[in-house]
Coordinates of N, CA, C and O and ligand atoms in Angstrom, one line a residue:
M1 N 36.5 15.4 -3.4 CA 35.9 15.4 -4.7 C 35.3 16.7 -5.1 O 34.7 17.4 -4.3
D2 N 35.5 17.2 -6.3 CA 35.0 18.5 -6.8 C 33.6 18.2 -7.4 O 33.5 17.6 -8.5
F3 N 32.6 18.8 -6.8 CA 31.2 18.6 -7.3 C 30.8 19.8 -8.2 O 29.7 19.8 -8.8
G4 N 31.7 20.8 -8.4 CA 31.4 21.9 -9.3 C 30.7 23.0 -8.6 O 30.1 22.8 -7.5
A5 N 30.7 24.2 -9.1 CA 30.1 25.3 -8.5 C 28.6 25.1 -8.3 O 28.0 24.6 -9.2
G6 N 28.1 25.5 -7.2 CA 26.7 25.5 -7.0 C 26.2 24.1 -6.5 O 25.0 24.0 -6.1
F7 N 27.0 23.1 -6.5 CA 26.6 21.8 -6.1 C 26.9 21.6 -4.6 O 28.0 21.7 -4.2
A8 N 25.9 21.4 -3.8 CA 26.1 21.3 -2.4 C 25.5 19.9 -1.9 O 24.3 19.8 -1.5
P9 N 26.4 18.9 -1.9 CA 25.9 17.6 -1.6 C 25.2 17.5 -0.2 O 24.3 16.7 -0.1
L10 N 25.7 18.3 0.8 CA 25.1 18.1 2.1 C 23.6 18.6 2.2 O 22.9 18.3 3.1
S11 N 23.2 19.5 1.2 CA 21.9 20.0 1.3 C 20.9 18.9 0.8 O 19.7 19.1 1.0
Q12 N 21.4 17.9 0.2 CA 20.4 16.9 -0.3 C 19.6 16.2 0.8 O 18.4 16.0 0.6
G13 N 20.2 16.0 1.9 CA 19.4 15.5 3.1 C 18.2 16.4 3.4 O 17.1 15.9 3.6
E14 N 18.5 17.7 3.4 CA 17.5 18.6 3.8 C 16.4 18.6 2.7 O 15.2 18.6 3.0
A15 N 16.8 18.6 1.5 CA 15.8 18.6 0.4 C 14.9 17.4 0.4 O 13.7 17.4 0.1
N16 N 15.4 16.3 0.9 CA 14.7 15.0 1.0 C 14.0 14.8 2.3 O 13.4 13.7 2.6
M17 N 13.9 15.8 3.2 CA 13.5 15.6 4.5 C 12.0 15.1 4.6 O 11.7 14.3 5.4
A18 N 11.2 15.6 3.7 CA 9.8 15.1 3.7 C 9.5 13.9 2.8 O 8.4 13.5 2.7
L19 N 10.6 13.4 2.3 CA 10.5 12.1 1.5 C 10.2 11.0 2.4 O 10.9 10.7 3.4
E20 N 9.1 10.3 2.1 CA 8.6 9.2 2.9 C 8.4 8.0 2.1 O 8.2 8.0 0.9
R21 N 8.3 6.8 2.8 CA 7.9 5.6 2.2 C 6.7 5.0 2.9 O 6.5 5.1 4.1
T22 N 5.8 4.5 2.1 CA 4.6 3.8 2.7 C 4.4 2.5 2.0 O 4.9 2.2 1.0
F23 N 3.6 1.6 2.7 CA 3.4 0.3 2.2 C 2.0 0.2 1.6 O 1.0 0.8 2.2
S24 N 1.9 -0.5 0.5 CA 0.6 -0.6 -0.2 C 0.4 -2.0 -0.6 O 1.3 -2.8 -0.9
I25 N -0.9 -2.4 -0.7 CA -1.2 -3.7 -1.2 C -2.3 -3.5 -2.3 O -3.3 -2.8 -2.0
I26 N -2.2 -4.1 -3.4 CA -3.3 -4.2 -4.4 C -3.9 -5.5 -4.1 O -3.3 -6.6 -4.2
K27 N -5.2 -5.4 -3.6 CA -5.9 -6.6 -3.0 C -6.4 -7.6 -4.0 O -6.6 -7.2 -5.2
P28 N -6.9 -8.7 -3.6 CA -7.3 -9.8 -4.5 C -8.5 -9.4 -5.4 O -8.5 -9.8 -6.6
D29 N -9.4 -8.5 -4.9 CA -10.5 -8.1 -5.8 C -10.0 -7.4 -7.1 O -10.5 -7.5 -8.2
A30 N -8.9 -6.7 -6.9 CA -8.3 -5.9 -8.0 C -7.4 -6.7 -8.9 O -7.5 -6.6 -10.1
T31 N -6.6 -7.6 -8.3 CA -5.7 -8.5 -9.1 C -6.6 -9.4 -10.0 O -6.3 -9.6 -11.1
R32 N -7.7 -9.9 -9.4 CA -8.6 -10.7 -10.2 C -9.2 -10.1 -11.4 O -9.4 -10.7 -12.4
R33 N -9.5 -8.7 -11.2 CA -10.1 -8.0 -12.3 C -9.0 -7.3 -13.2 O -9.3 -6.5 -14.0
N34 N -7.7 -7.7 -13.0 CA -6.6 -7.2 -13.9 C -6.5 -5.7 -13.8 O -6.2 -5.0 -14.8
L35 N -6.6 -5.2 -12.6 CA -6.5 -3.7 -12.4 C -5.2 -3.2 -11.9 O -5.1 -2.0 -11.5
T36 N -4.2 -4.1 -11.8 CA -2.9 -3.6 -11.3 C -2.3 -2.4 -12.0 O -1.9 -1.4 -11.3
G37 N -2.3 -2.4 -13.3 CA -1.8 -1.3 -14.1 C -2.6 0.0 -13.8 O -2.0 1.1 -13.7
K38 N -3.9 -0.1 -13.8 CA -4.7 1.1 -13.7 C -4.5 1.7 -12.3 O -4.5 2.9 -12.1
I39 N -4.3 0.8 -11.3 CA -4.1 1.3 -9.9 C -2.7 2.0 -9.8 O -2.5 3.0 -9.2
N40 N -1.7 1.3 -10.4 CA -0.4 1.9 -10.4 C -0.3 3.2 -11.1 O 0.4 4.1 -10.7
A41 N -1.1 3.4 -12.1 CA -1.1 4.7 -12.8 C -1.6 5.8 -11.9 O -1.1 6.9 -11.9
K42 N -2.6 5.4 -11.0 CA -3.1 6.4 -10.1 C -2.0 6.9 -9.1 O -1.9 8.1 -8.8
F43 N -1.2 5.9 -8.6 CA -0.1 6.2 -7.7 C 0.9 7.2 -8.5 O 1.3 8.2 -7.9
E44 N 1.3 6.7 -9.7 CA 2.3 7.5 -10.4 C 1.8 8.9 -10.8 O 2.6 9.9 -10.7
E45 N 0.6 9.0 -11.2 CA 0.0 10.3 -11.5 C 0.0 11.2 -10.3 O 0.1 12.5 -10.4
A46 N -0.1 10.7 -9.1 CA -0.1 11.5 -7.9 C 1.4 11.8 -7.4 O 1.5 12.4 -6.3
G47 N 2.3 11.3 -8.1 CA 3.7 11.6 -7.8 C 4.4 10.6 -6.8 O 5.4 10.8 -6.3
L48 N 3.7 9.5 -6.6 CA 4.3 8.4 -5.8 C 5.1 7.5 -6.7 O 4.6 7.1 -7.8
R49 N 6.3 7.1 -6.3 CA 7.2 6.2 -7.0 C 7.1 4.8 -6.5 O 7.1 4.7 -5.2
I50 N 6.9 3.8 -7.3 CA 6.9 2.4 -6.8 C 8.3 2.0 -6.7 O 9.0 1.7 -7.8
V51 N 8.9 2.0 -5.5 CA 10.3 1.7 -5.3 C 10.5 0.2 -5.0 O 11.7 -0.3 -5.0
A52 N 9.5 -0.6 -4.8 CA 9.6 -2.0 -4.6 C 8.2 -2.6 -4.9 O 7.2 -2.0 -4.6
Q53 N 8.2 -3.8 -5.5 CA 6.9 -4.4 -5.9 C 7.0 -5.8 -6.1 O 8.0 -6.3 -6.8
K54 N 6.1 -6.7 -5.6 CA 6.1 -8.1 -6.0 C 4.7 -8.7 -5.8 O 3.9 -8.2 -5.0
R55 N 4.4 -9.7 -6.6 CA 3.1 -10.4 -6.6 C 3.3 -11.6 -5.7 O 4.2 -12.4 -6.0
I56 N 2.5 -11.8 -4.7 CA 2.6 -12.9 -3.8 C 1.2 -13.4 -3.6 O 0.2 -12.8 -3.8
H57 N 1.1 -14.7 -3.1 CA -0.2 -15.2 -2.7 C -0.1 -15.6 -1.2 O 0.6 -16.6 -0.8
M58 N -0.7 -14.8 -0.3 CA -0.5 -15.0 1.2 C -1.3 -16.2 1.6 O -2.4 -16.5 1.1
T59 N -0.8 -16.9 2.6 CA -1.6 -17.9 3.3 C -2.5 -17.1 4.3 O -2.3 -15.9 4.6
K60 N -3.6 -17.8 4.8 CA -4.5 -17.1 5.7 C -3.7 -16.7 6.9 O -4.0 -15.6 7.5
S61 N -2.8 -17.5 7.4 CA -2.1 -17.1 8.6 C -1.1 -16.0 8.4 O -1.0 -15.1 9.3
Q62 N -0.6 -15.8 7.2 CA 0.3 -14.6 6.9 C -0.6 -13.4 6.9 O -0.2 -12.3 7.4
A63 N -1.8 -13.5 6.3 CA -2.7 -12.4 6.2 C -3.2 -12.0 7.6 O -3.3 -10.8 8.0
G64 N -3.4 -13.0 8.5 CA -3.8 -12.8 9.8 C -2.8 -12.1 10.6 O -3.1 -11.2 11.4
K65 N -1.5 -12.4 10.4 CA -0.5 -11.7 11.2 C -0.4 -10.2 10.7 O -0.2 -9.3 11.5
F66 N -0.5 -10.0 9.4 CA -0.5 -8.7 8.9 C -1.6 -7.8 9.5 O -1.4 -6.6 9.8
Y67 N -2.8 -8.4 9.6 CA -4.0 -7.6 10.1 C -4.2 -7.9 11.6 O -5.3 -7.7 12.0
D68 N -3.2 -8.3 12.3 CA -3.3 -8.5 13.7 C -4.0 -7.5 14.5 O -4.7 -7.7 15.4
V69 N -3.8 -6.2 14.1 CA -4.4 -5.1 14.8 C -5.9 -5.1 14.8 O -6.6 -4.6 15.7
H70 N -6.5 -5.8 13.8 CA -7.9 -6.0 13.7 C -8.5 -7.3 14.2 O -9.6 -7.6 14.0
A71 N -7.6 -8.0 15.0 CA -8.0 -9.4 15.4 C -9.3 -9.5 16.2 O -10.0 -10.5 16.1
E72 N -9.6 -8.4 16.9 CA -10.9 -8.4 17.7 C -12.1 -7.9 16.9 O -13.2 -7.9 17.5
R73 N -11.9 -7.4 15.7 CA -13.0 -6.9 14.9 C -13.9 -8.0 14.4 O -13.4 -9.1 14.0
P74 N -15.2 -7.8 14.2 CA -16.1 -8.9 13.7 C -15.8 -9.3 12.3 O -16.1 -10.5 12.0
F75 N -15.1 -8.5 11.5 CA -14.8 -8.9 10.1 C -13.5 -9.5 9.9 O -13.1 -9.8 8.8
Y76 N -12.7 -9.7 11.0 CA -11.3 -10.2 10.9 C -11.2 -11.5 10.1 O -10.4 -11.6 9.2
D77 N -12.0 -12.5 10.4 CA -11.9 -13.8 9.7 C -12.2 -13.6 8.2 O -11.4 -14.1 7.4
E78 N -13.2 -12.9 7.9 CA -13.6 -12.6 6.5 C -12.5 -11.9 5.8 O -12.2 -12.2 4.7
L79 N -11.9 -10.9 6.5 CA -10.8 -10.1 5.9 C -9.6 -11.0 5.6 O -9.0 -10.9 4.5
C80 N -9.2 -11.9 6.5 CA -8.0 -12.8 6.3 C -8.3 -13.8 5.2 O -7.5 -14.2 4.4
E81 N -9.6 -14.3 5.2 CA -10.0 -15.2 4.1 C -9.9 -14.5 2.8 O -9.3 -15.1 1.8
F82 N -10.4 -13.3 2.7 CA -10.4 -12.6 1.4 C -8.9 -12.3 1.0 O -8.6 -12.5 -0.2
M83 N -8.1 -11.8 1.9 CA -6.7 -11.4 1.6 C -5.8 -12.6 1.1 O -4.8 -12.4 0.5
S84 N -6.3 -13.8 1.5 CA -5.5 -15.0 1.1 C -6.3 -15.7 0.0 O -5.9 -16.9 -0.4
S85 N -7.3 -15.1 -0.6 CA -8.1 -15.8 -1.6 C -7.5 -15.8 -3.0 O -8.0 -16.6 -3.9
A86 N -6.6 -15.0 -3.3 CA -5.9 -14.8 -4.6 C -4.7 -14.0 -4.4 O -4.4 -13.4 -3.4
P87 N -3.9 -13.9 -5.5 CA -2.6 -13.1 -5.4 C -2.9 -11.6 -5.1 O -4.0 -11.1 -5.4
V88 N -1.9 -11.0 -4.4 CA -1.9 -9.6 -4.2 C -0.6 -9.0 -4.7 O 0.3 -9.8 -5.0
V89 N -0.5 -7.7 -4.9 CA 0.7 -7.1 -5.2 C 1.1 -6.2 -4.0 O 0.4 -5.3 -3.7
V90 N 2.2 -6.5 -3.4 CA 2.7 -5.7 -2.3 C 3.7 -4.7 -2.8 O 4.5 -5.1 -3.7
Q91 N 3.7 -3.5 -2.3 CA 4.5 -2.5 -2.9 C 5.0 -1.5 -1.8 O 4.4 -1.3 -0.8
V92 N 6.1 -0.8 -2.1 CA 6.5 0.3 -1.3 C 6.5 1.6 -2.2 O 7.0 1.6 -3.4
L93 N 5.7 2.6 -1.8 CA 5.6 3.8 -2.5 C 6.4 4.9 -1.8 O 6.3 5.0 -0.6
E94 N 7.1 5.7 -2.6 CA 7.9 6.8 -2.1 C 7.5 8.1 -2.7 O 7.2 8.2 -3.9
G95 N 7.5 9.1 -1.8 CA 7.3 10.5 -2.3 C 7.2 11.5 -1.2 O 7.2 11.1 0.0
E96 N 7.0 12.7 -1.5 CA 6.8 13.7 -0.4 C 5.5 13.4 0.3 O 4.4 13.3 -0.4
G97 N 5.6 13.3 1.6 CA 4.3 13.0 2.4 C 3.6 11.8 1.9 O 2.4 11.7 1.8
A98 N 4.3 10.7 1.5 CA 3.8 9.5 0.8 C 2.6 8.9 1.6 O 1.7 8.4 1.0
I99 N 2.7 8.9 2.9 CA 1.7 8.1 3.7 C 0.3 8.8 3.5 O -0.7 8.2 3.1
A100 N 0.3 10.1 3.7 CA -1.0 10.9 3.6 C -1.4 10.9 2.1 O -2.6 10.8 1.8
K101 N -0.5 11.1 1.3 CA -0.8 11.2 -0.2 C -1.4 9.9 -0.7 O -2.5 9.9 -1.4
N102 N -0.9 8.8 -0.2 CA -1.4 7.5 -0.7 C -2.8 7.3 -0.1 O -3.7 6.9 -0.8
R103 N -3.1 7.7 1.2 CA -4.4 7.6 1.8 C -5.4 8.4 1.0 O -6.6 8.1 0.8
E104 N -4.9 9.6 0.5 CA -5.8 10.5 -0.3 C -6.1 9.8 -1.7 O -7.3 9.8 -2.1
V105 N -5.1 9.2 -2.3 CA -5.4 8.6 -3.6 C -6.2 7.4 -3.5 O -7.0 7.1 -4.4
M106 N -6.1 6.7 -2.3 CA -6.9 5.5 -2.1 C -8.4 5.8 -1.9 O -9.3 5.1 -2.4
G107 N -8.7 6.8 -1.2 CA -10.1 7.2 -0.8 C -10.5 6.4 0.4 O -9.8 5.6 1.0
A108 N -11.7 6.8 0.9 CA -12.3 6.2 2.2 C -12.4 4.7 2.1 O -12.6 4.1 1.0
T109 N -12.3 4.1 3.3 CA -12.4 2.6 3.4 C -13.7 2.1 2.7 O -13.6 1.1 1.9
N110 N -14.8 2.7 2.9 CA -16.0 2.3 2.3 C -16.2 3.1 0.9 O -16.2 4.3 0.9
P111 N -16.2 2.4 -0.2 CA -16.2 3.0 -1.5 C -17.4 4.0 -1.6 O -17.3 5.0 -2.4
A112 N -18.5 3.8 -0.9 CA -19.6 4.7 -0.9 C -19.3 6.0 -0.4 O -19.9 7.0 -0.8
D113 N -18.3 6.1 0.4 CA -17.8 7.4 1.0 C -16.6 8.0 0.3 O -16.1 9.0 0.7
A114 N -16.0 7.2 -0.6 CA -14.8 7.7 -1.3 C -15.0 8.8 -2.3 O -15.9 8.8 -3.0
A115 N -14.1 9.8 -2.2 CA -14.2 10.9 -3.1 C -14.0 10.5 -4.6 O -13.3 9.6 -4.9
P116 N -14.7 11.2 -5.5 CA -14.6 10.9 -6.9 C -13.2 10.9 -7.4 O -12.4 11.8 -6.9
G117 N -12.8 10.0 -8.2 CA -11.4 9.9 -8.8 C -10.5 9.1 -7.9 O -9.4 8.8 -8.4
T118 N -10.9 8.8 -6.7 CA -10.0 7.9 -5.9 C -10.0 6.5 -6.4 O -11.0 6.1 -7.0
I119 N -9.0 5.7 -6.0 CA -9.0 4.3 -6.4 C -10.2 3.6 -5.9 O -10.9 2.8 -6.6
R120 N -10.6 3.8 -4.6 CA -11.7 3.0 -4.1 C -13.0 3.5 -4.7 O -13.9 2.7 -4.9
A121 N -13.2 4.8 -5.0 CA -14.4 5.2 -5.7 C -14.5 4.6 -7.1 O -15.6 4.1 -7.5
E122 N -13.4 4.4 -7.7 CA -13.5 3.9 -9.1 C -13.5 2.4 -9.2 O -14.1 1.8 -10.1
F123 N -12.8 1.7 -8.2 CA -12.6 0.3 -8.4 C -13.1 -0.6 -7.3 O -13.4 -1.8 -7.6
A124 N -13.3 -0.1 -6.1 CA -13.6 -1.0 -5.0 C -15.0 -1.6 -5.1 O -15.9 -0.9 -5.7
E125 N -15.2 -2.8 -4.7 CA -16.5 -3.5 -4.8 C -17.3 -3.4 -3.6 O -18.5 -3.4 -3.7
S126 N -16.7 -3.2 -2.4 CA -17.4 -3.1 -1.2 C -16.5 -2.7 -0.1 O -15.3 -2.5 -0.3
V127 N -17.0 -2.4 1.1 CA -16.1 -2.0 2.2 C -15.1 -3.1 2.5 O -13.9 -2.7 2.9
G128 N -15.4 -4.3 2.4 CA -14.4 -5.4 2.6 C -13.5 -5.6 1.5 O -12.3 -5.9 1.6
E129 N -14.0 -5.6 0.3 CA -13.2 -5.8 -1.0 C -12.9 -4.5 -1.6 O -13.6 -4.1 -2.6
N130 N -12.0 -3.8 -1.0 CA -11.9 -2.3 -1.4 C -10.5 -2.0 -2.1 O -10.0 -0.9 -2.1
S131 N -10.0 -3.0 -2.8 CA -8.9 -2.9 -3.9 C -7.5 -2.5 -3.4 O -6.6 -3.0 -4.0
V132 N -7.4 -1.8 -2.3 CA -6.1 -1.4 -1.9 C -6.0 -1.3 -0.4 O -6.9 -1.0 0.3
H133 N -4.7 -1.5 0.1 CA -4.4 -1.2 1.5 C -3.3 -0.2 1.5 O -2.5 -0.1 0.6
G134 N -3.3 0.7 2.5 CA -2.2 1.7 2.6 C -1.9 2.0 4.1 O -2.9 2.1 4.9
S135 N -0.7 2.1 4.4 CA -0.3 2.3 5.8 C -0.9 3.6 6.3 O -1.1 4.6 5.5
D136 N -1.2 3.7 7.6 CA -1.8 4.9 8.2 C -0.9 5.8 9.0 O -1.4 6.8 9.4
A137 N 0.3 5.4 9.2 CA 1.3 6.2 10.0 C 2.7 5.8 9.7 O 2.9 4.6 9.3
P138 N 3.7 6.6 10.1 CA 5.1 6.2 9.8 C 5.5 4.9 10.5 O 6.2 4.1 10.0
E139 N 5.0 4.7 11.8 CA 5.3 3.5 12.5 C 4.8 2.3 11.8 O 5.5 1.3 11.7
T140 N 3.5 2.3 11.4 CA 2.9 1.1 10.8 C 3.6 0.9 9.4 O 3.8 -0.2 9.0
A141 N 3.9 2.0 8.7 CA 4.6 1.9 7.4 C 5.9 1.1 7.6 O 6.1 0.2 6.8
A142 N 6.7 1.5 8.6 CA 8.0 0.8 8.8 C 7.8 -0.7 9.1 O 8.5 -1.6 8.5
V143 N 6.8 -1.0 9.9 CA 6.6 -2.4 10.3 C 6.1 -3.2 9.1 O 6.5 -4.3 8.8
E144 N 5.1 -2.6 8.4 CA 4.5 -3.3 7.2 C 5.5 -3.5 6.1 O 5.6 -4.6 5.5
I145 N 6.4 -2.5 5.8 CA 7.4 -2.7 4.8 C 8.3 -3.8 5.2 O 8.6 -4.7 4.4
A146 N 8.7 -3.9 6.4 CA 9.7 -4.9 6.9 C 9.1 -6.3 6.9 O 9.8 -7.3 6.8
Y147 N 7.7 -6.4 7.0 CA 7.1 -7.7 7.0 C 7.2 -8.3 5.6 O 7.3 -9.6 5.5
F148 N 7.2 -7.6 4.6 CA 7.2 -8.1 3.2 C 8.5 -7.9 2.4 O 8.7 -8.6 1.4
F149 N 9.3 -6.9 2.8 CA 10.5 -6.6 2.0 C 11.8 -6.6 2.8 O 11.8 -6.1 4.0
S150 N 12.9 -7.1 2.2 CA 14.2 -6.9 2.8 C 14.8 -5.6 2.3 O 14.4 -5.1 1.2
G151 N 15.8 -5.0 2.9 CA 16.4 -3.8 2.5 C 16.9 -3.8 1.1 O 16.7 -2.8 0.3
I152 N 17.4 -4.9 0.7 CA 18.0 -5.0 -0.7 C 17.0 -5.0 -1.8 O 17.3 -4.7 -3.0
E153 N 15.7 -5.2 -1.4 CA 14.6 -5.1 -2.4 C 14.0 -3.7 -2.6 O 13.2 -3.5 -3.5
L154 N 14.5 -2.8 -1.8 CA 14.0 -1.4 -1.9 C 14.9 -0.6 -2.8 O 16.0 -0.3 -2.3
V155 N 14.5 -0.4 -4.0 CA 15.4 0.2 -5.0 C 14.9 1.6 -5.4 O 14.6 1.8 -6.6
G156 N 14.9 2.5 -4.5 CA 14.4 3.9 -4.8 C 15.4 4.6 -5.7 O 15.0 5.6 -6.3
Ligands
DAT1 P1 -8.3 1.0 5.7 O1 -8.0 -0.2 4.9 O2 -9.0 2.1 5.0 O3 -7.1 1.5 6.5 P2 -9.2 -0.2 8.2 O4 -7.8 -0.2 8.7 O5 -10.3 0.4 9.2 O6 -9.4 0.5 6.8 O7 -9.7 -1.7 7.9 C1 -8.8 -2.6 7.3 C2 -9.6 -3.4 6.3 O8 -10.6 -4.2 7.0 C3 -10.4 -2.6 5.3 O9 -9.6 -2.1 4.2 C4 -11.4 -3.5 4.8 C5 -11.8 -4.3 6.1 N1 -12.9 -3.7 6.8 C6 -12.9 -2.5 7.5 N2 -14.1 -2.3 8.0 C7 -14.9 -3.3 7.6 C8 -16.3 -3.6 7.7 N3 -17.1 -2.8 8.4 N4 -16.8 -4.7 7.1 C9 -16.0 -5.5 6.4 N5 -14.7 -5.3 6.3 C10 -14.1 -4.2 6.8
MG2 MG1 -6.0 0.6 8.0

């Protein structure tokens, strides 16, 4: 196939090398306050593309499996109760360095420590009800995406 002068299809993989996907949840405190659009605007303004998204209402046991890594923490039961208390929006965000970029846009876990302009600084109600979840590493991103989405739902 002739792609025309200057078009080098094989270089596309290289150009996309730093393109990453991360998993995000807009949590019950935020969906309750109708903040889905405002939070999505923050992602998009930061250059993150929402390549998959759906609104679901988790059971406590589904939330428990998702947060399994925190099972021994004192706030685990409260966390699972909260995450299953109302609908959430689960999403896959794509962009250059998406995992770190999303953590930056989210802000610190405790909104009192979150930098001005971050989602948690602007919207979070407390350390427990802090509006968003974001994957913390490539391995967790892959596992978390696969927990909620099938390949055919990822439409980058
Ligand atoms: P993050 O969501 O910033 O990755 P984390 O992985 O340490 O933070 O904790 C997961 C979630 O657990 C966090 O978003 C809210 C809840 N959580 C963490 N620390 C808490 C605490 N000290 N009290 C109540 N909930 C807490
Ligand atoms: Mg975490």
